[in-house]
Amino acid sequence: MSRERPWVIVPGIWNSDPEHWQSRWQAERAGAAVRIAPTSWSEPDPDDWSAAIDRAIATVDAPPVLVAHSLGVLAVAGWLGADDGRNDDGRIAGAFLVAPPDPEAPGFPVAAAGFAVPDRAVATPTLVVVSDDDPYCTSERAEEMAARLGADVRRIGSHGHVNIASGVGDWPDGRALLEEFSRGL
């Protein structure tokens, strides 16, 4: 029997509430999941979030899967796409990116203006999970972002921003997607 691959949870702006699927999944995995801890949750700074990803990765004992939602998707994409070769040593097993926001859309938070999608493919196996009716990003735009990253895409139908307001709860279908993705790493 193999050990569970660790997760690094990367929530969106303002962090994820206890009822959010990311928080629920993290609670279920106790020692096998850690959450980033930037100092700038409400006024997100890309460098702070990148450093928080580094710190979280340093606490796990095997290459983790980064499990990101919303602004966390852009933080992870930026971290993976950095020119410094930070993942050339295979520190990350994969990236599971859910509901990317469009940084060029009118509804994108002004406080997060420093976040963007990198213009180059990443070497890390990556899956972008896209809702057809996400109010923060059209499915077409999300697929364009995934293509720029060289990521696979899984469209999941109409689930809004895949958050508490969307009513996904524990999001068991998403958990199954993550487990399927992880088995392929």
Coordinates of N, CA, C and O in Angstrom, one line a residue:
M1 N 0.8 -1.2 0.0 CA 0.0 0.0 0.0 C 0.9 1.2 0.0 O 1.8 1.4 0.8
S2 N 0.6 2.2 -0.9 CA 1.4 3.4 -1.0 C 0.8 4.5 -0.1 O -0.4 4.5 0.1
R3 N 1.7 5.4 0.3 CA 1.3 6.5 1.1 C 0.5 7.5 0.2 O 0.7 7.6 -1.0
E4 N -0.3 8.3 0.9 CA -1.0 9.3 0.2 C 0.0 10.4 -0.2 O 0.8 10.8 0.6
R5 N -0.2 10.9 -1.4 CA 0.7 12.0 -1.9 C 0.2 13.3 -1.1 O -1.0 13.5 -1.0
P6 N 1.1 14.1 -0.6 CA 0.7 15.3 0.2 C 0.1 16.3 -0.8 O 0.4 16.3 -2.0
W7 N -0.7 17.2 -0.2 CA -1.3 18.3 -0.9 C -0.8 19.6 -0.3 O -0.7 19.7 0.9
V8 N -0.7 20.6 -1.1 CA -0.5 22.0 -0.7 C -1.8 22.7 -1.2 O -2.0 22.8 -2.4
I9 N -2.6 23.2 -0.2 CA -3.8 23.9 -0.5 C -3.5 25.4 -0.7 O -2.9 26.0 0.1
V10 N -4.0 25.9 -1.9 CA -3.8 27.3 -2.2 C -5.1 27.9 -2.5 O -5.6 27.8 -3.7
P11 N -5.7 28.5 -1.5 CA -7.0 29.1 -1.7 C -7.0 30.4 -2.5 O -5.9 30.9 -2.8
G12 N -8.1 31.0 -2.7 CA -8.2 32.3 -3.4 C -8.1 33.4 -2.4 O -7.8 33.2 -1.2
I13 N -8.4 34.6 -2.9 CA -8.4 35.8 -2.1 C -9.3 35.6 -0.8 O -10.3 35.0 -0.9
W14 N -8.8 36.1 0.3 CA -9.5 36.0 1.6 C -9.5 34.6 2.2 O -10.1 34.4 3.2
N15 N -8.8 33.7 1.6 CA -8.7 32.3 2.1 C -10.0 31.6 1.9 O -11.0 32.1 1.4
S16 N -10.1 30.3 2.2 CA -11.3 29.5 2.1 C -12.0 29.3 3.5 O -11.3 28.9 4.4
D17 N -13.3 29.6 3.5 CA -14.0 29.3 4.8 C -14.0 27.9 5.1 O -13.8 27.0 4.3
P18 N -14.3 27.5 6.4 CA -14.3 26.1 6.8 C -15.3 25.3 6.0 O -15.1 24.1 5.9
E19 N -16.4 25.9 5.4 CA -17.3 25.1 4.6 C -16.9 24.9 3.2 O -17.5 24.1 2.5
H20 N -15.8 25.6 2.8 CA -15.3 25.4 1.4 C -14.8 24.0 1.2 O -14.2 23.4 2.1
W21 N -14.9 23.5 0.0 CA -14.4 22.1 -0.3 C -12.9 22.0 0.0 O -12.5 21.0 0.5
Q22 N -12.1 23.0 -0.2 CA -10.7 23.0 0.1 C -10.4 22.7 1.6 O -9.6 21.9 1.9
S23 N -11.2 23.5 2.4 CA -11.0 23.3 3.8 C -11.5 22.0 4.3 O -10.8 21.3 5.1
R24 N -12.6 21.5 3.7 CA -13.1 20.2 4.1 C -12.1 19.1 3.7 O -11.8 18.1 4.5
W25 N -11.6 19.2 2.5 CA -10.6 18.2 2.0 C -9.3 18.2 2.9 O -8.8 17.1 3.3
Q26 N -8.9 19.4 3.3 CA -7.7 19.5 4.1 C -8.0 18.9 5.5 O -7.1 18.1 6.0
A27 N -9.1 19.1 6.0 CA -9.5 18.5 7.3 C -9.5 17.0 7.3 O -9.1 16.3 8.2
E28 N -10.0 16.5 6.2 CA -10.0 15.0 6.0 C -8.7 14.4 6.0 O -8.5 13.2 6.3
R29 N -7.7 15.1 5.5 CA -6.3 14.6 5.3 C -5.4 14.9 6.4 O -4.2 14.5 6.3
A30 N -5.8 15.6 7.4 CA -4.9 16.0 8.5 C -3.5 16.2 8.2 O -3.2 17.2 7.6
G31 N -2.6 15.3 8.5 CA -1.2 15.6 8.3 C -0.7 15.5 6.8 O 0.5 15.8 6.5
A32 N -1.6 15.1 5.9 CA -1.1 15.0 4.5 C -1.5 16.2 3.6 O -1.5 16.1 2.4
A33 N -2.0 17.2 4.3 CA -2.4 18.5 3.5 C -2.0 19.7 4.4 O -2.3 19.7 5.6
V34 N -1.3 20.6 3.7 CA -1.0 21.9 4.4 C -1.5 23.0 3.5 O -1.7 22.9 2.3
R35 N -1.8 24.2 4.1 CA -2.4 25.3 3.5 C -1.3 26.4 3.5 O -0.6 26.6 4.4
I36 N -1.2 27.2 2.4 CA -0.3 28.3 2.4 C -0.8 29.3 3.4 O -1.9 29.4 3.8
A37 N 0.2 30.2 3.8 CA -0.1 31.2 4.8 C 0.5 32.5 4.5 O 1.4 33.0 5.1
P38 N 0.0 33.1 3.4 CA 0.6 34.5 3.0 C 0.1 35.5 4.1 O -0.9 35.3 4.8
T39 N 0.8 36.6 4.1 CA 0.4 37.7 5.1 C -0.6 38.6 4.4 O -1.1 39.5 5.0
S40 N -0.8 38.4 3.1 CA -1.6 39.3 2.3 C -2.9 38.7 1.8 O -3.2 38.8 0.6
W41 N -3.7 38.1 2.6 CA -5.0 37.4 2.1 C -5.9 38.4 1.4 O -6.5 38.1 0.4
S42 N -6.1 39.6 2.0 CA -7.1 40.5 1.5 C -6.5 41.5 0.5 O -7.3 42.1 -0.2
E43 N -5.3 41.8 0.6 CA -4.6 42.7 -0.4 C -3.4 41.8 -1.0 O -2.3 42.1 -0.7
P44 N -3.8 40.8 -1.8 CA -2.8 39.8 -2.2 C -1.6 40.4 -3.0 O -1.8 41.1 -4.0
D45 N -0.5 40.0 -2.6 CA 0.8 40.3 -3.2 C 1.4 39.1 -3.8 O 1.6 38.1 -3.1
P46 N 1.6 39.0 -5.1 CA 2.1 37.8 -5.8 C 3.4 37.3 -5.2 O 3.6 36.1 -5.0
D47 N 4.3 38.2 -4.8 CA 5.6 37.7 -4.2 C 5.4 37.1 -2.8 O 6.0 36.0 -2.5
D48 N 4.5 37.6 -2.0 CA 4.1 37.1 -0.7 C 3.5 35.7 -0.9 O 3.8 34.7 -0.2
W49 N 2.6 35.5 -1.9 CA 1.9 34.3 -2.1 C 2.9 33.2 -2.6 O 2.9 32.1 -2.3
S50 N 3.8 33.6 -3.5 CA 4.9 32.7 -4.0 C 5.7 32.2 -2.8 O 6.0 31.0 -2.8
A51 N 6.1 33.1 -2.0 CA 6.9 32.7 -0.8 C 6.1 31.8 0.1 O 6.7 30.8 0.7
A52 N 4.8 32.0 0.2 CA 4.0 31.2 1.1 C 3.9 29.8 0.4 O 3.9 28.8 1.2
I53 N 3.9 29.7 -0.9 CA 3.9 28.4 -1.6 C 5.2 27.7 -1.3 O 5.2 26.5 -0.9
D54 N 6.3 28.4 -1.4 CA 7.6 27.8 -1.0 C 7.7 27.3 0.4 O 8.1 26.2 0.6
R55 N 7.2 28.1 1.3 CA 7.2 27.6 2.8 C 6.3 26.4 3.0 O 6.7 25.5 3.7
A56 N 5.2 26.3 2.3 CA 4.3 25.2 2.5 C 4.9 23.9 1.9 O 4.9 22.9 2.5
I57 N 5.5 24.1 0.8 CA 6.2 22.9 0.1 C 7.3 22.4 1.0 O 7.5 21.2 1.1
A58 N 8.0 23.3 1.7 CA 9.1 22.9 2.5 C 8.7 22.1 3.7 O 9.5 21.4 4.3
T59 N 7.4 22.1 4.0 CA 6.9 21.4 5.2 C 6.5 19.9 4.9 O 6.2 19.2 5.8
V60 N 6.4 19.6 3.6 CA 5.9 18.2 3.3 C 7.1 17.3 2.9 O 8.2 17.8 2.5
D61 N 7.0 16.0 3.1 CA 8.1 15.1 3.0 C 8.2 14.4 1.6 O 9.0 13.5 1.5
A62 N 7.3 14.8 0.7 CA 7.3 14.2 -0.7 C 6.8 15.2 -1.6 O 6.1 16.2 -1.2
P63 N 7.1 15.1 -2.9 CA 6.5 16.1 -3.9 C 5.0 16.1 -3.8 O 4.3 15.1 -4.0
P64 N 4.4 17.3 -3.5 CA 3.0 17.4 -3.3 C 2.2 17.7 -4.6 O 2.8 18.1 -5.7
V65 N 0.9 17.6 -4.6 CA 0.0 18.1 -5.6 C -0.4 19.5 -5.0 O -0.9 19.6 -3.9
L66 N -0.3 20.5 -5.8 CA -0.8 21.8 -5.4 C -2.3 21.9 -5.8 O -2.6 21.6 -7.0
V67 N -3.1 22.1 -4.8 CA -4.6 22.1 -5.0 C -5.1 23.6 -4.9 O -5.2 24.1 -3.7
A68 N -5.3 24.2 -6.0 CA -5.6 25.6 -6.0 C -7.0 26.0 -6.4 O -7.6 25.3 -7.3
H69 N -7.6 27.0 -5.9 CA -8.9 27.5 -6.3 C -8.8 29.0 -6.5 O -8.1 29.8 -5.8
S70 N -9.5 29.5 -7.6 CA -9.6 30.9 -7.8 C -8.3 31.7 -7.9 O -7.5 31.3 -8.7
L71 N -8.1 32.7 -7.1 CA -6.8 33.4 -7.2 C -5.6 32.5 -6.9 O -4.5 32.7 -7.5
G72 N -5.9 31.5 -6.2 CA -4.8 30.5 -5.9 C -4.3 29.9 -7.2 O -3.1 29.5 -7.3
V73 N -5.2 29.7 -8.2 CA -4.8 29.2 -9.5 C -3.8 30.1 -10.1 O -2.7 29.6 -10.6
L74 N -4.0 31.4 -10.1 CA -3.0 32.4 -10.7 C -1.7 32.4 -9.9 O -0.6 32.5 -10.5
A75 N -1.8 32.2 -8.6 CA -0.6 32.2 -7.7 C 0.2 31.0 -8.1 O 1.4 31.1 -8.3
V76 N -0.4 29.8 -8.2 CA 0.3 28.6 -8.6 C 0.8 28.7 -10.0 O 2.0 28.3 -10.2
A77 N 0.0 29.2 -10.9 CA 0.5 29.3 -12.3 C 1.7 30.2 -12.4 O 2.7 29.9 -13.1
G78 N 1.7 31.3 -11.6 CA 2.8 32.2 -11.6 C 4.0 31.6 -11.0 O 5.2 31.7 -11.4
W79 N 3.8 30.8 -9.9 CA 4.9 30.1 -9.2 C 5.5 29.1 -10.1 O 6.8 29.0 -10.3
L80 N 4.7 28.3 -10.8 CA 5.2 27.3 -11.7 C 5.9 27.9 -12.9 O 6.8 27.3 -13.5
G81 N 5.4 29.0 -13.4 CA 5.9 29.6 -14.6 C 7.0 30.6 -14.4 O 7.5 31.1 -15.4
A82 N 7.5 30.7 -13.2 CA 8.6 31.6 -12.9 C 9.9 31.1 -13.7 O 10.1 30.0 -13.9
D83 N 10.7 32.1 -14.1 CA 11.9 31.8 -14.9 C 13.1 31.3 -14.0 O 14.1 31.0 -14.6
D84 N 12.9 31.1 -12.7 CA 14.0 30.7 -11.9 C 14.2 29.2 -11.7 O 15.1 28.8 -11.0
G85 N 13.4 28.4 -12.5 CA 13.6 27.0 -12.5 C 13.3 26.3 -11.1 O 13.7 25.3 -10.8
R86 N 12.4 27.0 -10.4 CA 12.1 26.5 -9.0 C 11.5 25.1 -9.0 O 11.6 24.4 -8.0
N87 N 10.9 24.6 -10.1 CA 10.4 23.2 -10.1 C 11.2 22.3 -11.0 O 10.8 21.2 -11.2
D88 N 12.4 22.7 -11.4 CA 13.2 21.8 -12.2 C 13.7 20.6 -11.5 O 14.0 19.6 -12.1
D89 N 13.7 20.7 -10.2 CA 14.1 19.5 -9.4 C 13.0 18.6 -9.0 O 13.2 17.7 -8.2
G90 N 11.8 18.8 -9.6 CA 10.7 17.9 -9.3 C 10.1 18.0 -8.0 O 9.5 17.1 -7.4
R91 N 10.2 19.2 -7.3 CA 9.6 19.4 -6.0 C 8.1 19.2 -6.0 O 7.5 19.0 -5.0
I92 N 7.5 19.4 -7.2 CA 6.0 19.3 -7.3 C 5.6 18.1 -8.1 O 6.1 18.0 -9.2
A93 N 4.7 17.3 -7.7 CA 4.2 16.2 -8.5 C 3.2 16.7 -9.5 O 3.2 16.2 -10.7
G94 N 2.3 17.6 -9.2 CA 1.3 18.1 -10.1 C 0.6 19.3 -9.6 O 0.8 19.7 -8.4
A95 N -0.2 19.9 -10.4 CA -1.0 21.0 -10.0 C -2.5 20.8 -10.5 O -2.7 20.6 -11.6
F96 N -3.4 20.9 -9.5 CA -4.8 20.7 -9.7 C -5.5 22.1 -9.5 O -5.5 22.6 -8.4
L97 N -5.8 22.8 -10.6 CA -6.2 24.2 -10.6 C -7.7 24.3 -10.9 O -8.2 24.0 -12.0
V98 N -8.5 24.8 -10.0 CA -10.0 24.9 -10.1 C -10.5 26.3 -10.2 O -10.1 27.1 -9.4
A99 N -11.3 26.6 -11.2 CA -12.0 27.8 -11.3 C -11.0 29.0 -11.4 O -11.1 29.9 -10.6
P100 N -10.2 29.1 -12.5 CA -9.3 30.2 -12.6 C -10.1 31.5 -12.8 O -11.1 31.5 -13.6
P101 N -9.7 32.6 -12.2 CA -10.4 33.9 -12.5 C -9.6 34.5 -13.7 O -8.5 34.2 -14.0
D102 N -10.3 35.4 -14.4 CA -9.7 36.1 -15.5 C -9.2 37.4 -15.0 O -10.0 38.3 -14.7
P103 N -7.9 37.6 -15.0 CA -7.3 38.9 -14.5 C -7.6 40.0 -15.4 O -7.4 41.2 -15.0
E104 N -8.1 39.8 -16.6 CA -8.5 40.9 -17.5 C -9.9 41.2 -17.5 O -10.4 42.1 -18.2
A105 N -10.7 40.5 -16.7 CA -12.2 40.7 -16.7 C -12.5 41.9 -15.8 O -11.8 42.2 -14.8
P106 N -13.6 42.5 -16.1 CA -14.0 43.7 -15.3 C -14.2 43.4 -13.8 O -14.0 44.2 -12.9
G107 N -14.7 42.2 -13.5 CA -15.0 41.8 -12.1 C -13.8 41.3 -11.3 O -13.9 41.0 -10.1
F108 N -12.6 41.3 -11.9 CA -11.4 40.8 -11.2 C -11.1 41.8 -10.1 O -11.1 43.1 -10.3
P109 N -10.8 41.4 -8.8 CA -10.5 42.3 -7.7 C -9.3 43.2 -8.0 O -8.3 42.8 -8.3
V110 N -9.6 44.5 -7.8 CA -8.5 45.5 -7.9 C -7.3 45.2 -7.0 O -6.2 45.3 -7.4
A111 N -7.6 44.6 -5.8 CA -6.6 44.3 -4.8 C -5.6 43.3 -5.3 O -4.5 43.1 -4.9
A112 N -6.1 42.5 -6.3 CA -5.2 41.4 -6.8 C -4.6 41.7 -8.2 O -4.2 40.8 -8.9
A113 N -4.5 42.9 -8.5 CA -4.1 43.4 -9.9 C -2.7 42.9 -10.3 O -2.4 42.8 -11.4
G114 N -1.9 42.5 -9.3 CA -0.5 42.0 -9.7 C -0.5 40.6 -10.2 O 0.6 40.1 -10.7
F115 N -1.6 39.9 -10.1 CA -1.6 38.5 -10.6 C -2.0 38.4 -12.0 O -2.8 39.1 -12.5
A116 N -1.3 37.5 -12.7 CA -1.5 37.3 -14.2 C -1.2 35.8 -14.5 O -0.7 35.1 -13.7
V117 N -1.6 35.5 -15.7 CA -1.3 34.1 -16.2 C 0.0 34.2 -17.0 O 0.2 35.0 -17.9
P118 N 0.9 33.3 -16.7 CA 2.2 33.3 -17.4 C 2.0 33.0 -18.9 O 1.1 32.4 -19.3
D119 N 3.0 33.5 -19.6 CA 2.9 33.3 -21.1 C 3.7 32.1 -21.6 O 3.9 32.0 -22.8
R120 N 4.0 31.2 -20.7 CA 4.8 30.0 -21.1 C 4.3 28.8 -20.5 O 3.7 28.8 -19.4
A121 N 4.5 27.7 -21.1 CA 4.1 26.4 -20.6 C 4.9 26.0 -19.4 O 6.0 26.4 -19.2
V122 N 4.3 25.2 -18.5 CA 5.0 24.8 -17.3 C 5.3 23.3 -17.5 O 4.6 22.6 -18.2
A123 N 6.4 22.8 -16.8 CA 6.8 21.4 -17.0 C 6.0 20.5 -16.1 O 5.9 19.3 -16.3
T124 N 5.4 21.0 -15.1 CA 4.6 20.2 -14.1 C 3.3 19.7 -14.7 O 2.6 20.5 -15.3
P125 N 3.0 18.4 -14.5 CA 1.6 18.0 -15.0 C 0.6 18.8 -14.3 O 0.6 19.0 -13.1
T126 N -0.3 19.4 -15.1 CA -1.3 20.3 -14.6 C -2.7 20.1 -15.2 O -2.8 19.8 -16.4
L127 N -3.7 20.1 -14.3 CA -5.1 20.0 -14.8 C -5.9 21.2 -14.4 O -5.8 21.6 -13.2
V128 N -6.5 21.9 -15.3 CA -7.3 23.0 -15.0 C -8.8 22.6 -15.1 O -9.2 22.1 -16.1
V129 N -9.5 22.8 -14.0 CA -10.9 22.4 -13.9 C -11.8 23.6 -14.1 O -11.6 24.6 -13.4
V130 N -12.7 23.5 -15.1 CA -13.4 24.7 -15.6 C -14.9 24.5 -15.5 O -15.4 23.5 -16.0
S131 N -15.6 25.4 -14.9 CA -17.0 25.5 -14.9 C -17.6 26.3 -16.0 O -17.0 27.3 -16.4
D132 N -18.7 25.8 -16.6 CA -19.2 26.5 -17.8 C -19.9 27.8 -17.5 O -20.1 28.6 -18.4
D133 N -20.2 28.0 -16.3 CA -20.9 29.3 -15.9 C -20.2 30.1 -14.8 O -20.9 30.7 -14.0
D134 N -18.9 30.0 -14.8 CA -18.2 30.7 -13.8 C -18.3 32.2 -14.0 O -18.0 32.7 -15.1
P135 N -18.8 33.0 -13.0 CA -19.0 34.4 -13.2 C -17.7 35.2 -13.3 O -17.7 36.3 -13.7
Y136 N -16.5 34.5 -12.9 CA -15.3 35.2 -12.9 C -14.4 34.9 -14.1 O -13.3 35.5 -14.2
C137 N -14.9 34.0 -14.9 CA -14.0 33.6 -16.1 C -14.9 32.8 -17.1 O -15.5 31.8 -16.6
T138 N -14.9 33.1 -18.3 CA -15.6 32.3 -19.3 C -14.9 31.0 -19.5 O -13.7 30.9 -19.3
S139 N -15.6 30.0 -19.9 CA -14.9 28.7 -20.1 C -13.9 28.8 -21.2 O -12.8 28.2 -21.2
E140 N -14.2 29.6 -22.2 CA -13.3 29.8 -23.4 C -12.0 30.4 -22.9 O -10.9 30.0 -23.3
R141 N -12.1 31.4 -22.0 CA -10.9 32.1 -21.5 C -10.1 31.2 -20.6 O -8.9 31.2 -20.7
A142 N -10.8 30.4 -19.8 CA -10.1 29.4 -19.0 C -9.3 28.4 -19.8 O -8.2 28.1 -19.5
E143 N -10.0 28.0 -20.9 CA -9.3 27.0 -21.8 C -8.1 27.7 -22.4 O -7.0 27.0 -22.6
E144 N -8.2 29.0 -22.8 CA -7.0 29.7 -23.3 C -5.9 29.7 -22.3 O -4.7 29.5 -22.7
M145 N -6.2 30.0 -21.1 CA -5.2 30.1 -20.0 C -4.5 28.7 -19.9 O -3.3 28.6 -19.8
A146 N -5.3 27.7 -19.9 CA -4.8 26.3 -19.7 C -3.9 26.0 -20.9 O -2.8 25.4 -20.7
A147 N -4.2 26.4 -22.1 CA -3.4 26.1 -23.3 C -2.1 26.8 -23.1 O -1.0 26.3 -23.5
R148 N -2.1 28.1 -22.6 CA -0.8 28.8 -22.4 C 0.1 28.1 -21.4 O 1.3 28.1 -21.6
L149 N -0.5 27.4 -20.4 CA 0.3 26.7 -19.4 C 0.7 25.3 -19.9 O 1.5 24.7 -19.3
G150 N 0.1 24.8 -21.0 CA 0.3 23.5 -21.5 C -0.4 22.5 -20.6 O 0.0 21.3 -20.5
A151 N -1.5 22.9 -20.0 CA -2.3 22.1 -19.1 C -3.4 21.3 -19.8 O -3.9 21.8 -20.8
D152 N -3.8 20.2 -19.1 CA -5.0 19.6 -19.6 C -6.2 20.3 -19.0 O -6.1 21.0 -18.0
V153 N -7.4 20.1 -19.6 CA -8.6 20.8 -19.1 C -9.7 19.8 -18.9 O -9.9 18.8 -19.7
R154 N -10.4 20.0 -17.8 CA -11.6 19.2 -17.6 C -12.8 20.1 -17.3 O -12.8 20.9 -16.3
R155 N -13.7 20.2 -18.2 CA -14.9 21.0 -18.1 C -15.9 20.1 -17.3 O -16.1 19.0 -17.5
I156 N -16.5 20.8 -16.3 CA -17.4 20.1 -15.3 C -18.9 20.5 -15.4 O -19.6 20.1 -14.5
G157 N -19.3 21.2 -16.4 CA -20.6 21.6 -16.5 C -20.8 22.9 -15.8 O -19.9 23.7 -15.5
S158 N -22.1 23.2 -15.4 CA -22.4 24.5 -14.7 C -22.3 24.3 -13.2 O -23.2 23.8 -12.6
H159 N -21.2 24.9 -12.6 CA -21.0 24.8 -11.2 C -20.5 26.2 -10.7 O -19.8 26.2 -9.7
G160 N -20.9 27.3 -11.4 CA -20.5 28.6 -10.9 C -19.0 28.7 -10.7 O -18.2 28.2 -11.5
H161 N -18.6 29.3 -9.6 CA -17.2 29.5 -9.3 C -16.7 28.3 -8.4 O -15.6 28.4 -7.9
V162 N -17.4 27.2 -8.4 CA -17.0 26.0 -7.7 C -16.6 26.4 -6.2 O -15.5 26.1 -5.7
N163 N -17.6 27.0 -5.5 CA -17.3 27.5 -4.2 C -18.6 27.3 -3.3 O -19.5 26.6 -3.8
I164 N -18.6 27.8 -2.2 CA -19.8 27.7 -1.3 C -21.0 28.2 -1.9 O -22.1 27.5 -1.9
A165 N -21.0 29.3 -2.6 CA -22.1 29.9 -3.2 C -22.7 29.0 -4.3 O -23.8 29.1 -4.7
S166 N -21.8 28.2 -4.9 CA -22.2 27.3 -6.0 C -22.9 26.1 -5.5 O -23.5 25.3 -6.3
G167 N -22.9 25.9 -4.2 CA -23.6 24.7 -3.6 C -22.9 23.4 -3.8 O -23.5 22.3 -3.7
V168 N -21.6 23.4 -4.0 CA -20.9 22.1 -4.3 C -20.6 21.3 -3.0 O -20.2 20.2 -3.1
G169 N -20.7 22.0 -1.9 CA -20.4 21.3 -0.6 C -19.0 20.7 -0.5 O -18.0 21.3 -0.8
D170 N -19.0 19.4 -0.2 CA -17.7 18.7 -0.1 C -17.1 18.4 -1.5 O -16.0 18.0 -1.6
W171 N -17.9 18.6 -2.5 CA -17.5 18.4 -3.9 C -16.9 17.1 -4.2 O -15.7 17.0 -4.5
P172 N -17.7 16.0 -3.9 CA -17.1 14.7 -4.1 C -16.7 14.4 -5.6 O -15.7 13.7 -5.8
D173 N -17.4 15.0 -6.6 CA -16.9 14.8 -8.0 C -15.5 15.4 -8.2 O -14.7 14.9 -8.9
G174 N -15.3 16.6 -7.5 CA -13.9 17.2 -7.6 C -12.9 16.3 -7.0 O -11.8 16.2 -7.5
R175 N -13.2 15.7 -5.8 CA -12.3 14.9 -5.1 C -12.0 13.7 -6.0 O -10.8 13.3 -6.1
A176 N -13.0 13.1 -6.7 CA -12.7 12.0 -7.6 C -11.8 12.4 -8.7 O -10.9 11.7 -9.1
L177 N -12.0 13.6 -9.2 CA -11.1 14.2 -10.3 C -9.7 14.3 -9.8 O -8.7 13.9 -10.5
L178 N -9.5 14.8 -8.6 CA -8.2 15.0 -8.0 C -7.5 13.6 -7.8 O -6.3 13.4 -8.1
E179 N -8.3 12.6 -7.3 CA -7.7 11.3 -7.1 C -7.3 10.7 -8.5 O -6.2 10.1 -8.6
E180 N -8.2 10.8 -9.5 CA -7.8 10.3 -10.8 C -6.6 11.0 -11.4 O -5.7 10.3 -11.9
F181 N -6.5 12.3 -11.2 CA -5.3 13.1 -11.7 C -4.1 12.6 -10.9 O -3.0 12.3 -11.5
S182 N -4.2 12.4 -9.6 CA -3.0 12.0 -8.8 C -2.5 10.6 -9.2 O -1.3 10.4 -9.1
R183 N -3.4 9.7 -9.5 CA -3.0 8.4 -9.9 C -2.1 8.4 -11.1 O -1.3 7.5 -11.3
G184 N -2.3 9.4 -12.0 CA -1.6 9.5 -13.2 C -0.2 10.1 -13.1 O 0.5 10.2 -14.1
L185 N 0.1 10.6 -11.9 CA 1.4 11.3 -11.7 C 2.5 10.3 -11.4 O 2.4 9.3 -10.9

